[in-house]
Coordinates of C-alpha atoms in Angstrom, one line a residue:
L30 CA -15.6 10.0 0.5
T31 CA -17.2 13.4 -0.1
L32 CA -16.4 16.8 1.2
H33 CA -19.9 17.0 2.7
R34 CA -19.3 13.9 4.8
L35 CA -15.9 15.3 6.0
L36 CA -17.5 18.6 6.9
E37 CA -20.0 16.7 9.1
Q38 CA -17.0 15.9 11.4
L39 CA -16.5 19.6 12.2
T40 CA -18.4 21.7 14.8
R41 CA -21.0 24.0 13.6
R42 CA -18.7 27.0 14.2
Q43 CA -15.8 25.3 12.3
R44 CA -18.2 24.8 9.3
E45 CA -19.2 28.4 9.5
V46 CA -15.6 29.4 9.4
V47 CA -14.6 27.1 6.6
A48 CA -17.6 28.3 4.5
L49 CA -17.0 32.0 5.0
Y50 CA -13.1 32.2 5.3
E51 CA -11.9 29.2 3.2
I52 CA -14.6 28.9 0.6
D53 CA -16.1 32.4 0.2
G54 CA -12.7 34.0 0.7
L55 CA -13.7 36.5 3.3
S56 CA -11.0 38.0 5.5
A57 CA -10.6 36.9 9.1
E58 CA -11.8 40.3 10.2
E59 CA -14.9 40.0 8.0
V60 CA -15.8 36.7 9.3
A61 CA -15.1 37.9 12.8
G62 CA -17.6 40.6 12.4
I63 CA -20.2 38.2 11.0
L64 CA -19.7 35.6 13.7
D65 CA -19.1 38.0 16.6
I66 CA -15.7 36.5 17.5
S67 CA -12.2 37.7 17.2
A68 CA -10.1 37.5 14.0
A69 CA -7.6 35.4 16.0
G70 CA -10.5 33.0 16.8
V71 CA -11.4 32.8 13.1
R72 CA -7.8 31.9 12.2
S73 CA -7.6 29.3 15.1
L74 CA -10.9 27.7 14.1
A75 CA -9.8 27.6 10.5
R76 CA -6.5 26.0 11.5
D77 CA -8.2 23.4 13.7
A78 CA -10.8 22.6 10.9
R79 CA -8.1 22.2 8.3
R80 CA -6.2 19.8 10.6
R81 CA -9.4 17.9 11.5
L82 CA -10.3 17.6 7.8
A83 CA -6.9 16.3 6.9
E84 CA -6.9 13.8 9.8
E85 CA -10.4 12.5 8.9
H86 CA -9.6 12.3 5.2
A87 CA -6.4 10.3 6.0
R88 CA -8.3 8.0 8.2
K89 CA -11.1 7.4 5.8
T90 CA -8.7 6.8 2.9
R91 CA -6.9 4.2 5.0
E92 CA -10.1 2.5 5.9
E93 CA -11.1 2.3 2.1
L94 CA -7.8 0.6 1.1
P95 CA -8.0 -3.1 0.5

């Protein structure tokens, strides 16, 4: 199970937020300016993406168990 495959489960906007906010470490305000959305929207997308990634990871891990 790779991070790339997990990221494919996210929407394009969620992937953008993950890349800029979570990986590159930009502030919510900086990401908001780049993506032309609110800072609250950035935080919401990041939260939803983290939740989706955790759920997908757990599901894939269960599927790989014998």
